[in-house]
Amino acid sequence: MGALDSLLDASVVFSFDRSGFRRHARRFVASDLQVSLAGKVVLVTGANSGLGFAASKALAALGATVHLLCRDEARGRAALEAIRGQLPSAQLHLHRLDVSRLADVRRFVEGFHGPVDVLVNNAGVLPDTLTRTDEGHEVTFATNVLGPHALTKALLPKLLVAKGRVVTVTSGGMFTQKLELDVLQGNVQAFDGVVAYAQTKRAEVILSELWAVKQPDVTFSTMHPGWADTPAVRSSLPTFYKWTKGILRTPEEGADTVVWLAAAPRLDGKSGLLWFDREAVSTHPLSFTKESEADREALWALVESATGG
Ligand SMILES: NC(=O)c1ccc[n+]([C@@H]2O[C@H](COP(=O)([O-])OP(=O)(O)OC[C@H]3O[C@@H](n4cnc5c(N)ncnc54)[C@H](OP(=O)(O)O)[C@@H]3O)[C@@H](O)[C@H]2O)c1
């Protein structure tokens, strides 16, 4: 990497934005995605919108059978039809799944028959007020952490058979956060949605690292997409969107590393890493954010207990 690239990457803005993607894309290896995923089964949560939609479409274009897991039947159906409109022979299936509800995760997995090669934990939220699900969990925590953990765990037997992959979409927002379990669960005096979100994204990365150690036959990856123009950014971060809308990545650019992590053959053997634009990156560019081993174990115990492990 040249000095100018290092400087631009250190700026964050010119790394997370679309100029960063296009600069990083110069080092991509085109043959990585010249693969056929025919016969592979991929599940994508939050597949009806933004990055999940873009990833689902790209994976279907590579020949995968893609299961769109969406919380709203009509939005899911519209997404499926939109992909089919562009890819008439795409192998697509729609399932209703609200990942924030553990009972719904159980219902979905019990009714899902057949193999799973790749699970993409993409669905995510950034609410600005503290709300709890009917199961009693703060909504950001339930959607971004507990549901994906329960889904990963329940699908593990299938993923083990396939020596499959789990790709979880985190966020660069987590770089500023040190794990704090009380904040993560919404046990706070004053709720800050951006902090709560970043805590869940930090937790996703730690859990993926822990999964990688516990289950070496499955490849666990997290990726952050930089800044992409999606409905979530427009509605959850309106001020940020106002200032950055001219430089945001497209959803396809934001989802590129998801597709690469799901499909690229040369990933085999690399598990538990955080990726950005197809490169493994540090999970702690700011050293004060490093959690202790005890905190990591406490996080695992917390999610196991909350998901009925
Ligand atoms: N865009 C960015 O710049 C950016 C940056 C960092 C990280 N991310 C991450 O990227 C992922 C995708 O976000 P996006 O930007 O593509 O936003 P998006 O377009 O709003 O997509 C979010 C998806 O998640 C779904 N979802 C939310 N709660 C759900 C639940 N309880 N059960 C099932 N699905 C649920 C949404 O469904 P509905 O349509 O029904 O609401 C939607 O399909 C998220 O994890 C987000 O944190 C995005």
Tab-separated table of C-alpha atoms and ligand atoms in Angstrom:
chain	number	residue	atom	x	y	z
A	1	MET	CA	0.000	0.000	0.000
A	2	GLY	CA	1.367	3.428	-0.928
A	3	ALA	CA	1.717	6.387	1.430
A	4	LEU	CA	-1.268	8.139	-0.158
A	5	ASP	CA	-3.469	5.057	0.326
A	6	SER	CA	-2.424	4.832	3.985
A	7	LEU	CA	-3.223	8.503	4.456
A	8	LEU	CA	-6.642	8.191	2.814
A	9	ASP	CA	-7.458	5.069	4.845
A	10	ALA	CA	-6.469	6.857	8.055
A	11	SER	CA	-8.876	9.678	7.167
A	12	VAL	CA	-11.790	7.169	7.579
A	13	VAL	CA	-14.054	9.343	5.381
A	14	PHE	CA	-12.098	8.616	2.206
A	15	SER	CA	-11.975	4.949	3.133
A	16	PHE	CA	-15.561	4.296	4.204
A	17	ASP	CA	-16.988	6.375	1.344
A	18	ARG	CA	-17.382	5.297	-2.268
A	19	SER	CA	-13.986	6.686	-3.303
A	20	GLY	CA	-12.517	4.339	-0.677
A	21	PHE	CA	-14.375	1.383	-2.148
A	22	ARG	CA	-13.263	2.182	-5.669
A	23	ARG	CA	-9.648	2.682	-4.551
A	24	HIS	CA	-9.681	-0.588	-2.569
A	25	ALA	CA	-11.363	-2.391	-5.475
A	26	ARG	CA	-8.220	-1.903	-7.573
A	27	ARG	CA	-6.571	-4.675	-5.570
A	28	PHE	CA	-9.537	-7.095	-5.822
A	29	VAL	CA	-8.818	-10.382	-7.604
A	30	ALA	CA	-11.474	-10.721	-10.301
A	31	SER	CA	-11.302	-14.531	-10.375
A	32	ASP	CA	-12.413	-14.680	-6.718
A	33	LEU	CA	-15.992	-14.179	-7.811
A	34	GLN	CA	-15.769	-16.060	-11.107
A	35	VAL	CA	-17.277	-19.038	-9.330
A	36	SER	CA	-20.486	-20.993	-9.603
A	37	LEU	CA	-22.515	-21.381	-6.435
A	38	ALA	CA	-24.922	-23.804	-8.137
A	39	GLY	CA	-26.085	-26.291	-5.531
A	40	LYS	CA	-25.100	-24.041	-2.613
A	41	VAL	CA	-27.780	-22.923	-0.197
A	42	VAL	CA	-27.490	-19.411	1.230
A	43	LEU	CA	-29.728	-17.819	3.882
A	44	VAL	CA	-29.793	-14.014	4.149
A	45	THR	CA	-31.592	-12.179	6.957
A	46	GLY	CA	-33.017	-8.737	6.179
A	47	ALA	CA	-32.858	-9.686	2.509
A	48	ASN	CA	-35.569	-7.310	1.324
A	49	SER	CA	-33.596	-4.070	1.583
A	50	GLY	CA	-30.223	-2.357	1.285
A	51	LEU	CA	-27.171	-4.574	1.679
A	52	GLY	CA	-29.185	-7.757	2.251
A	53	PHE	CA	-31.056	-7.254	-1.004
A	54	ALA	CA	-27.861	-6.468	-2.933
A	55	ALA	CA	-26.064	-9.500	-1.470
A	56	SER	CA	-29.023	-11.799	-2.156
A	57	LYS	CA	-29.176	-10.660	-5.767
A	58	ALA	CA	-25.421	-11.069	-6.302
A	59	LEU	CA	-25.383	-14.535	-4.701
A	60	ALA	CA	-28.385	-15.614	-6.784
A	61	ALA	CA	-26.554	-14.336	-9.882
A	62	LEU	CA	-23.662	-16.665	-8.976
A	63	GLY	CA	-26.122	-19.572	-9.016
A	64	ALA	CA	-26.799	-20.048	-5.303
A	65	THR	CA	-30.209	-21.035	-4.017
A	66	VAL	CA	-30.997	-18.005	-1.889
A	67	HIS	CA	-33.467	-18.036	0.990
A	68	LEU	CA	-34.679	-14.527	1.745
A	69	LEU	CA	-35.479	-14.247	5.465
A	70	CYS	CA	-37.652	-11.176	5.920
A	71	ARG	CA	-39.845	-9.974	8.767
A	72	ASP	CA	-42.513	-8.531	6.477
A	73	GLU	CA	-44.133	-10.866	3.963
A	74	ALA	CA	-45.078	-8.135	1.469
A	75	ARG	CA	-41.656	-6.443	1.500
A	76	GLY	CA	-40.014	-9.847	1.166
A	77	ARG	CA	-42.262	-10.800	-1.759
A	78	ALA	CA	-41.513	-7.495	-3.513
A	79	ALA	CA	-37.761	-8.126	-3.097
A	80	LEU	CA	-38.045	-11.659	-4.431
A	81	GLU	CA	-40.009	-10.448	-7.466
A	82	ALA	CA	-37.487	-7.641	-8.063
A	83	ILE	CA	-34.581	-10.120	-8.123
A	84	ARG	CA	-36.547	-12.546	-10.279
A	85	GLY	CA	-37.349	-9.710	-12.675
A	86	GLN	CA	-33.627	-9.251	-13.282
A	87	LEU	CA	-32.597	-12.896	-12.936
A	88	PRO	CA	-35.482	-15.024	-14.265
A	89	SER	CA	-33.784	-18.344	-13.474
A	90	ALA	CA	-32.757	-17.350	-9.937
A	91	GLN	CA	-33.419	-19.993	-7.271
A	92	LEU	CA	-35.217	-17.962	-4.604
A	93	HIS	CA	-37.345	-18.789	-1.577
A	94	LEU	CA	-39.043	-16.408	0.818
A	95	HIS	CA	-39.485	-17.036	4.547
A	96	ARG	CA	-40.964	-14.819	7.201
A	97	LEU	CA	-38.573	-14.335	10.100
A	98	ASP	CA	-38.384	-11.612	12.723
A	99	VAL	CA	-34.855	-12.143	14.061
A	100	SER	CA	-35.523	-10.021	17.130
A	101	ARG	CA	-37.896	-12.683	18.454
A	102	LEU	CA	-36.266	-15.879	19.678
A	103	ALA	CA	-39.540	-17.788	19.400
A	104	ASP	CA	-39.682	-16.808	15.743
A	105	VAL	CA	-36.097	-17.967	15.183
A	106	ARG	CA	-37.021	-21.347	16.722
A	107	ARG	CA	-40.180	-21.573	14.598
A	108	PHE	CA	-38.243	-20.794	11.434
A	109	VAL	CA	-35.440	-23.306	12.069
A	110	GLU	CA	-37.867	-26.078	13.013
A	111	GLY	CA	-39.630	-25.608	9.693
A	112	PHE	CA	-36.501	-25.266	7.570
A	113	HIS	CA	-35.471	-28.552	5.996
A	114	GLY	CA	-32.419	-29.171	3.877
A	115	PRO	CA	-28.783	-28.116	3.933
A	116	VAL	CA	-27.251	-24.712	4.667
A	117	ASP	CA	-23.899	-23.714	3.154
A	118	VAL	CA	-23.895	-20.030	4.085
A	119	LEU	CA	-25.775	-17.969	6.663
A	120	VAL	CA	-25.590	-14.194	6.243
A	121	ASN	CA	-26.581	-12.410	9.475
A	122	ASN	CA	-27.359	-9.081	7.863
A	123	ALA	CA	-30.592	-7.758	9.440
A	124	GLY	CA	-29.889	-4.872	11.773
A	125	VAL	CA	-31.532	-1.863	13.405
A	126	LEU	CA	-30.544	1.430	15.026
A	127	PRO	CA	-33.587	2.693	16.934
A	128	ASP	CA	-33.316	6.040	18.722
A	129	THR	CA	-35.502	5.091	21.673
A	130	LEU	CA	-35.297	2.252	24.138
A	131	THR	CA	-37.898	-0.394	23.392
A	132	ARG	CA	-38.084	-3.988	24.523
A	133	THR	CA	-39.380	-6.955	22.561
A	134	ASP	CA	-42.303	-8.970	23.911
A	135	GLU	CA	-39.593	-11.364	25.179
A	136	GLY	CA	-38.103	-8.556	27.286
A	137	HIS	CA	-34.908	-7.787	25.382
A	138	GLU	CA	-33.855	-4.333	24.192
A	139	VAL	CA	-34.669	-4.243	20.476
A	140	THR	CA	-31.177	-3.376	19.149
A	141	PHE	CA	-29.619	-6.136	21.254
A	142	ALA	CA	-32.332	-8.622	20.310
A	143	THR	CA	-32.126	-7.883	16.577
A	144	ASN	CA	-28.390	-7.459	16.108
A	145	VAL	CA	-27.042	-9.952	18.646
A	146	LEU	CA	-29.471	-12.403	20.256
A	147	GLY	CA	-31.436	-13.378	17.134
A	148	PRO	CA	-28.317	-13.911	14.992
A	149	HIS	CA	-26.691	-15.912	17.805
A	150	ALA	CA	-29.755	-18.128	18.197
A	151	LEU	CA	-30.072	-18.570	14.426
A	152	THR	CA	-26.395	-19.452	14.034
A	153	LYS	CA	-26.588	-21.942	16.861
A	154	ALA	CA	-29.772	-23.593	15.641
A	155	LEU	CA	-28.400	-23.942	12.103
A	156	LEU	CA	-25.011	-25.183	13.279
A	157	PRO	CA	-25.697	-28.901	12.618
A	158	LYS	CA	-26.476	-28.052	8.990
A	159	LEU	CA	-23.506	-25.691	8.683
A	160	LEU	CA	-21.204	-28.384	10.087
A	161	VAL	CA	-22.360	-30.916	7.513
A	162	ALA	CA	-21.592	-28.418	4.743
A	163	LYS	CA	-18.371	-27.112	6.363
A	164	GLY	CA	-20.188	-23.871	5.751
A	165	ARG	CA	-19.728	-20.194	6.385
A	166	VAL	CA	-21.378	-17.603	8.604
A	167	VAL	CA	-21.016	-13.983	7.542
A	168	THR	CA	-22.169	-11.284	9.948
A	169	VAL	CA	-22.561	-7.649	8.923
A	170	THR	CA	-21.125	-5.397	11.593
A	171	SER	CA	-20.344	-1.677	11.452
A	172	GLY	CA	-17.300	0.566	11.616
A	173	GLY	CA	-19.225	2.338	14.394
A	174	MET	CA	-18.036	-0.394	16.745
A	175	PHE	CA	-14.412	0.797	16.456
A	176	THR	CA	-15.124	3.499	19.054
A	177	GLN	CA	-16.706	1.138	21.578
A	178	LYS	CA	-15.369	-1.013	24.367
A	179	LEU	CA	-17.828	-3.785	25.222
A	180	GLU	CA	-20.061	-2.888	28.160
A	181	LEU	CA	-22.624	-5.526	28.940
A	182	ASP	CA	-25.050	-3.187	30.721
A	183	VAL	CA	-25.097	-0.758	27.809
A	184	LEU	CA	-25.399	-3.690	25.411
A	185	GLN	CA	-28.583	-4.851	27.143
A	186	GLY	CA	-30.093	-1.370	27.412
A	187	ASN	CA	-29.642	-1.261	31.181
A	188	VAL	CA	-28.847	2.470	31.153
A	189	GLN	CA	-30.203	5.688	32.679
A	190	ALA	CA	-30.218	7.544	29.352
A	191	PHE	CA	-30.491	5.574	26.131
A	192	ASP	CA	-28.259	6.595	23.220
A	193	GLY	CA	-29.250	4.661	20.101
A	194	VAL	CA	-25.937	5.191	18.308
A	195	VAL	CA	-23.974	3.867	21.285
A	196	ALA	CA	-26.373	0.945	21.784
A	197	TYR	CA	-26.010	0.061	18.091
A	198	ALA	CA	-22.208	0.276	18.190
A	199	GLN	CA	-22.142	-1.922	21.302
A	200	THR	CA	-24.165	-4.593	19.491
A	201	LYS	CA	-21.824	-4.378	16.513
A	202	ARG	CA	-18.807	-4.800	18.840
A	203	ALA	CA	-20.553	-7.816	20.403
A	204	GLU	CA	-21.180	-9.375	16.979
A	205	VAL	CA	-17.455	-9.290	16.224
A	206	ILE	CA	-16.443	-10.818	19.562
A	207	LEU	CA	-19.052	-13.567	19.228
A	208	SER	CA	-17.841	-14.383	15.723
A	209	GLU	CA	-14.281	-14.722	17.057
A	210	LEU	CA	-15.541	-17.014	19.818
A	211	TRP	CA	-17.587	-19.110	17.395
A	212	ALA	CA	-14.498	-19.521	15.209
A	213	VAL	CA	-12.569	-21.065	18.095
A	214	LYS	CA	-15.447	-23.273	19.241
A	215	GLN	CA	-16.411	-24.529	15.774
A	216	PRO	CA	-13.326	-24.803	13.565
A	217	ASP	CA	-15.207	-26.689	10.830
A	218	VAL	CA	-17.337	-23.649	10.030
A	219	THR	CA	-15.828	-20.388	8.755
A	220	PHE	CA	-17.045	-17.375	10.733
A	221	SER	CA	-16.465	-13.878	9.368
A	222	THR	CA	-17.593	-10.401	10.172
A	223	MET	CA	-17.415	-7.546	7.710
A	224	HIS	CA	-18.169	-3.866	7.834
A	225	PRO	CA	-19.491	-2.219	4.699
A	226	GLY	CA	-18.173	1.309	5.102
A	227	TRP	CA	-20.967	3.812	4.492
A	228	ALA	CA	-23.628	2.760	1.991
A	229	ASP	CA	-26.773	4.517	0.858
A	230	THR	CA	-29.557	2.347	2.298
A	231	PRO	CA	-32.949	3.003	3.909
A	232	ALA	CA	-31.414	2.420	7.359
A	233	VAL	CA	-28.896	5.235	6.941
A	234	ARG	CA	-31.552	7.615	5.603
A	235	SER	CA	-34.039	6.972	8.397
A	236	SER	CA	-31.813	6.216	11.409
A	237	LEU	CA	-29.055	8.778	10.763
A	238	PRO	CA	-30.760	11.688	8.941
A	239	THR	CA	-28.113	14.285	9.814
A	240	PHE	CA	-25.273	11.972	8.822
A	241	TYR	CA	-27.154	11.195	5.609
A	242	LYS	CA	-27.668	14.882	4.835
A	243	TRP	CA	-23.908	15.551	4.942
A	244	THR	CA	-22.672	12.355	3.314
A	245	LYS	CA	-25.308	11.399	0.758
A	246	GLY	CA	-23.108	12.541	-2.149
A	247	ILE	CA	-20.257	10.244	-1.182
A	248	LEU	CA	-21.992	7.108	0.075
A	249	ARG	CA	-21.329	3.718	-1.467
A	250	THR	CA	-24.038	1.995	-3.454
A	251	PRO	CA	-25.723	-0.957	-1.675
A	252	GLU	CA	-23.879	-3.261	-4.117
A	253	GLU	CA	-20.526	-1.739	-3.120
A	254	GLY	CA	-21.439	-2.011	0.564
A	255	ALA	CA	-22.439	-5.663	0.098
A	256	ASP	CA	-19.417	-6.634	-1.999
A	257	THR	CA	-17.443	-8.140	0.885
A	258	VAL	CA	-20.494	-10.116	2.052
A	259	VAL	CA	-20.676	-11.733	-1.369
A	260	TRP	CA	-16.928	-12.314	-1.417
A	261	LEU	CA	-16.946	-13.892	2.052
A	262	ALA	CA	-19.852	-16.131	1.060
A	263	ALA	CA	-18.416	-17.188	-2.276
A	264	ALA	CA	-14.656	-16.773	-2.676
A	265	PRO	CA	-12.836	-20.118	-2.638
A	266	ARG	CA	-9.566	-18.751	-1.265
A	267	LEU	CA	-11.136	-17.781	2.055
A	268	ASP	CA	-10.997	-21.397	3.249
A	269	GLY	CA	-9.106	-21.733	6.504
A	270	LYS	CA	-9.459	-18.101	7.581
A	271	SER	CA	-12.022	-17.868	10.356
A	272	GLY	CA	-12.837	-15.392	13.093
A	273	LEU	CA	-11.618	-12.347	11.186
A	274	LEU	CA	-13.111	-8.911	10.530
A	275	TRP	CA	-13.045	-7.882	6.860
A	276	PHE	CA	-13.399	-4.588	5.041
A	277	ASP	CA	-13.260	-4.390	1.255
A	278	ARG	CA	-12.017	-7.986	1.032
A	279	GLU	CA	-9.101	-7.401	3.441
A	280	ALA	CA	-8.771	-8.593	7.039
A	281	VAL	CA	-8.571	-5.553	9.317
A	282	SER	CA	-7.901	-4.879	12.986
A	283	THR	CA	-10.884	-5.123	15.326
A	284	HIS	CA	-9.277	-2.605	17.677
A	285	PRO	CA	-7.658	0.308	15.835
A	286	LEU	CA	-8.166	2.220	19.109
A	287	SER	CA	-6.424	0.309	21.891
A	288	PHE	CA	-8.689	1.603	24.701
A	289	THR	CA	-11.559	-0.438	23.223
A	290	LYS	CA	-9.915	-3.802	23.980
A	291	GLU	CA	-12.092	-5.995	26.178
A	292	SER	CA	-10.717	-8.458	28.724
A	293	GLU	CA	-10.924	-12.230	28.374
A	294	ALA	CA	-13.382	-12.192	31.292
A	295	ASP	CA	-15.628	-9.743	29.410
A	296	ARG	CA	-15.569	-11.963	26.335
A	297	GLU	CA	-16.563	-14.971	28.409
A	298	ALA	CA	-19.263	-12.949	30.152
A	299	LEU	CA	-20.675	-11.925	26.769
A	300	TRP	CA	-20.822	-15.539	25.638
A	301	ALA	CA	-22.498	-16.577	28.903
A	302	LEU	CA	-24.992	-13.714	28.570
A	303	VAL	CA	-26.102	-14.553	25.035
A	304	GLU	CA	-26.188	-18.271	25.792
A	305	SER	CA	-28.372	-17.677	28.800
A	306	ALA	CA	-30.632	-15.159	27.027
A	307	THR	CA	-31.121	-17.472	24.046
A	308	GLY	CA	-31.794	-20.493	26.226
A	309	GLY	CA	-28.424	-22.180	25.649
B	1	LIG	N1	-25.675	1.071	5.221
B	1	LIG	C1	-24.559	1.269	5.889
B	1	LIG	O1	-23.788	2.210	5.632
B	1	LIG	C2	-24.191	0.346	7.002
B	1	LIG	C3	-23.028	0.635	7.715
B	1	LIG	C4	-22.643	-0.230	8.736
B	1	LIG	C5	-23.390	-1.370	8.989
B	1	LIG	N2	-24.534	-1.604	8.296
B	1	LIG	C6	-25.283	-2.832	8.622
B	1	LIG	O2	-25.742	-3.428	7.439
B	1	LIG	C7	-26.867	-4.256	7.727
B	1	LIG	C8	-27.949	-3.981	6.703
B	1	LIG	O3	-28.410	-2.653	6.868
B	1	LIG	P1	-28.779	-1.730	5.643
B	1	LIG	O4	-27.918	-0.538	5.718
B	1	LIG	O5	-28.829	-2.532	4.397
B	1	LIG	O6	-30.234	-1.253	6.093
B	1	LIG	P2	-31.700	-1.534	5.545
B	1	LIG	O7	-31.769	-1.273	4.093
B	1	LIG	O8	-32.630	-0.805	6.441
B	1	LIG	O9	-31.855	-3.085	5.779
B	1	LIG	C9	-32.023	-3.631	7.051
B	1	LIG	C10	-32.756	-4.937	6.860
B	1	LIG	O10	-32.889	-5.567	8.135
B	1	LIG	C11	-34.230	-5.956	8.263
B	1	LIG	N3	-34.621	-6.103	9.650
B	1	LIG	C12	-34.611	-5.173	10.644
B	1	LIG	N4	-35.087	-5.699	11.777
B	1	LIG	C13	-35.407	-6.989	11.493
B	1	LIG	C14	-35.942	-8.046	12.243
B	1	LIG	N5	-36.290	-7.902	13.528
B	1	LIG	N6	-36.127	-9.234	11.643
B	1	LIG	C15	-35.802	-9.413	10.349
B	1	LIG	N7	-35.309	-8.440	9.574
B	1	LIG	C16	-35.116	-7.245	10.154
B	1	LIG	C17	-35.014	-4.875	7.569
B	1	LIG	O11	-36.345	-5.294	7.331
B	1	LIG	P3	-37.521	-4.221	7.075
B	1	LIG	O12	-37.338	-3.713	5.674
B	1	LIG	O13	-38.737	-5.033	7.272
B	1	LIG	O14	-37.347	-3.124	8.101
B	1	LIG	C18	-34.174	-4.735	6.324
B	1	LIG	O15	-34.469	-5.760	5.420
B	1	LIG	C19	-27.271	-3.939	9.162
B	1	LIG	O16	-26.802	-4.948	10.029
B	1	LIG	C20	-26.546	-2.629	9.442
B	1	LIG	O17	-26.261	-2.464	10.804
B	1	LIG	C21	-24.942	-0.775	7.303
